[in-house]
């Protein structure tokens, strides 16, 4: 069962690349482990990227800002 499937549209690869490039593979590894342990995607995101993202809207805004630079 893929909990976060509905949150990763076709741009999912680019968001994953953004998370790893901008915040490092350790944080992304924490996110993956949280998901593996059946955490909800939003909870896993806020736990793995504490102080960076608190919800999906934060991720979306920061990811979109990348294209506006």
Coordinates of N, CA and C in Angstrom, one line a residue:
X1 N 0.8 -1.2 0.0 CA 0.0 0.0 0.0 C 0.9 1.2 0.0
X2 N 0.7 2.1 -0.9 CA 1.5 3.3 -1.1 C 0.7 4.5 -0.6
X3 N 1.0 4.9 0.7 CA 0.3 5.9 1.4 C 0.3 7.3 0.6
X4 N 1.5 7.6 0.1 CA 1.7 9.0 -0.4 C 1.4 9.0 -1.9
X5 N 1.0 8.0 -2.6 CA 0.8 8.0 -4.0 C -0.1 9.1 -4.5
X6 N -1.1 9.4 -3.8 CA -2.0 10.5 -4.2 C -1.4 11.9 -4.1
X7 N -0.3 12.0 -3.4 CA 0.4 13.3 -3.2 C 1.6 13.5 -4.2
X8 N 1.8 12.5 -5.0 CA 3.0 12.6 -5.9 C 2.4 12.5 -7.3
X9 N 2.1 13.6 -7.9 CA 1.7 13.6 -9.3 C 2.9 13.3 -10.2
X10 N 2.7 13.5 -11.5 CA 3.7 13.2 -12.5 C 5.0 14.0 -12.2
X11 N 4.9 15.0 -11.5 CA 6.1 15.8 -11.1 C 6.8 15.3 -9.9
X12 N 6.4 14.1 -9.4 CA 7.0 13.5 -8.2 C 8.5 13.4 -8.3
X13 N 9.0 12.9 -9.4 CA 10.5 12.8 -9.5 C 11.2 14.1 -9.2
X14 N 10.7 15.2 -9.8 CA 11.3 16.5 -9.6 C 11.2 17.0 -8.1
X15 N 10.1 16.6 -7.5 CA 10.0 17.0 -6.1 C 11.0 16.1 -5.2
X16 N 11.1 14.9 -5.6 CA 12.1 14.1 -4.8 C 13.5 14.6 -5.1
X17 N 13.8 14.9 -6.3 CA 15.1 15.5 -6.6 C 15.3 16.8 -5.8
X18 N 14.3 17.6 -5.7 CA 14.4 18.9 -5.0 C 14.7 18.6 -3.5
X19 N 13.9 17.7 -2.9 CA 14.1 17.3 -1.5 C 15.5 16.9 -1.2
X20 N 16.1 16.0 -2.1 CA 17.4 15.5 -1.8 C 18.5 16.5 -2.1
X21 N 18.3 17.3 -3.2 CA 19.3 18.3 -3.5 C 19.4 19.4 -2.5
X22 N 18.2 19.9 -2.1 CA 18.1 21.1 -1.3 C 18.4 20.7 0.2
X23 N 17.9 19.6 0.7 CA 17.9 19.3 2.1 C 18.7 18.0 2.5
X24 N 19.3 17.3 1.5 CA 20.2 16.2 1.7 C 19.5 14.9 1.8
X25 N 20.3 13.9 1.6 CA 19.7 12.5 1.5 C 19.4 12.0 2.9
X26 N 20.0 12.5 4.0 CA 19.6 12.0 5.3 C 18.1 12.3 5.6
X27 N 17.7 13.6 5.3 CA 16.3 13.9 5.6 C 15.4 13.1 4.7
X28 N 15.8 12.9 3.5 CA 14.9 12.1 2.6 C 14.8 10.7 3.1
X29 N 16.0 10.1 3.6 CA 16.0 8.8 4.2 C 15.0 8.7 5.3
X30 N 15.0 9.7 6.2 CA 14.1 9.8 7.3 C 12.6 9.8 6.8
X31 N 12.4 10.5 5.8 CA 11.0 10.5 5.2 C 10.6 9.1 4.7
X32 N 11.5 8.5 4.0 CA 11.2 7.1 3.5 C 11.0 6.2 4.6
X33 N 11.8 6.2 5.7 CA 11.6 5.3 6.8 C 10.3 5.6 7.5
X34 N 9.9 6.9 7.6 CA 8.6 7.2 8.2 C 7.5 6.6 7.4
X35 N 7.6 6.7 6.1 CA 6.5 6.1 5.2 C 6.5 4.6 5.3
X36 N 7.7 4.0 5.3 CA 7.8 2.6 5.4 C 7.1 2.1 6.7
X37 N 7.2 2.9 7.8 CA 6.6 2.6 9.0 C 5.1 3.0 9.1
X38 N 4.5 3.3 7.9 CA 3.1 3.6 7.8 C 2.7 4.9 8.4
X39 N 3.6 5.8 8.5 CA 3.2 7.2 8.8 C 2.4 7.8 7.7
X40 N 1.5 8.7 8.0 CA 0.8 9.5 7.0 C 1.8 10.4 6.3
X41 N 1.7 10.7 5.1 CA 2.7 11.5 4.3 C 2.9 12.8 5.0
X42 N 1.9 13.5 5.4 CA 2.0 14.9 6.0 C 2.8 14.8 7.3
X43 N 2.5 13.8 8.1 CA 3.2 13.6 9.4 C 4.6 13.3 9.1
X44 N 4.9 12.4 8.2 CA 6.3 12.0 7.8 C 7.0 13.2 7.3
X45 N 6.4 14.0 6.5 CA 7.1 15.2 6.0 C 7.5 16.1 7.1
X46 N 6.5 16.4 8.0 CA 6.9 17.4 9.0 C 7.9 16.8 10.0
X47 N 7.8 15.5 10.3 CA 8.8 14.9 11.2 C 10.2 14.9 10.5
X48 N 10.3 14.6 9.2 CA 11.6 14.5 8.5 C 12.2 15.8 8.2
X49 N 11.4 16.8 8.0 CA 11.9 18.1 7.6 C 11.4 19.1 8.6
X50 N 11.6 18.8 9.8 CA 11.2 19.7 11.0 C 11.7 21.1 10.8
X51 N 10.9 22.1 10.9 CA 11.2 23.5 10.7 C 11.3 23.9 9.3
X52 N 11.1 23.0 8.3 CA 11.2 23.3 6.9 C 9.8 23.3 6.3
X53 N 9.1 22.2 6.5 CA 7.7 22.0 6.0 C 6.9 21.5 7.2
X54 N 5.7 22.1 7.3 CA 4.8 21.7 8.3 C 3.5 21.0 7.6
X55 N 3.4 21.2 6.3 CA 2.3 20.7 5.6 C 2.6 20.6 4.1
X56 N 1.7 20.1 3.3 CA 1.9 20.0 1.9 C 2.0 21.3 1.2
X57 N 1.3 22.3 1.7 CA 1.3 23.6 1.1 C 2.7 24.3 1.2
X58 N 3.3 24.0 2.4 CA 4.7 24.5 2.5 C 5.6 23.9 1.5
X59 N 5.5 22.6 1.3 CA 6.4 22.0 0.3 C 6.1 22.5 -1.1
X60 N 4.8 22.7 -1.4 CA 4.4 23.2 -2.7 C 4.9 24.6 -3.0
X61 N 4.7 25.5 -2.0 CA 5.2 26.9 -2.1 C 6.7 26.9 -2.4
X62 N 7.5 26.2 -1.6 CA 8.9 26.3 -1.7 C 9.4 25.6 -3.0
X63 N 8.7 24.6 -3.4 CA 9.1 23.9 -4.6 C 8.8 24.9 -5.8
X64 N 7.7 25.5 -5.8 CA 7.3 26.5 -6.9 C 8.3 27.7 -6.9
X65 N 8.7 28.1 -5.7 CA 9.6 29.3 -5.7 C 10.9 28.9 -6.4
X66 N 11.3 27.7 -6.5 CA 12.5 27.3 -7.2 C 12.4 27.7 -8.6
X67 N 11.2 27.6 -9.2 CA 11.1 27.9 -10.7 C 10.9 29.4 -10.9
X68 N 10.7 30.1 -9.9 CA 10.5 31.6 -10.0 C 11.8 32.4 -9.7
X69 N 12.9 31.6 -9.5 CA 14.2 32.3 -9.2 C 14.9 32.7 -10.5

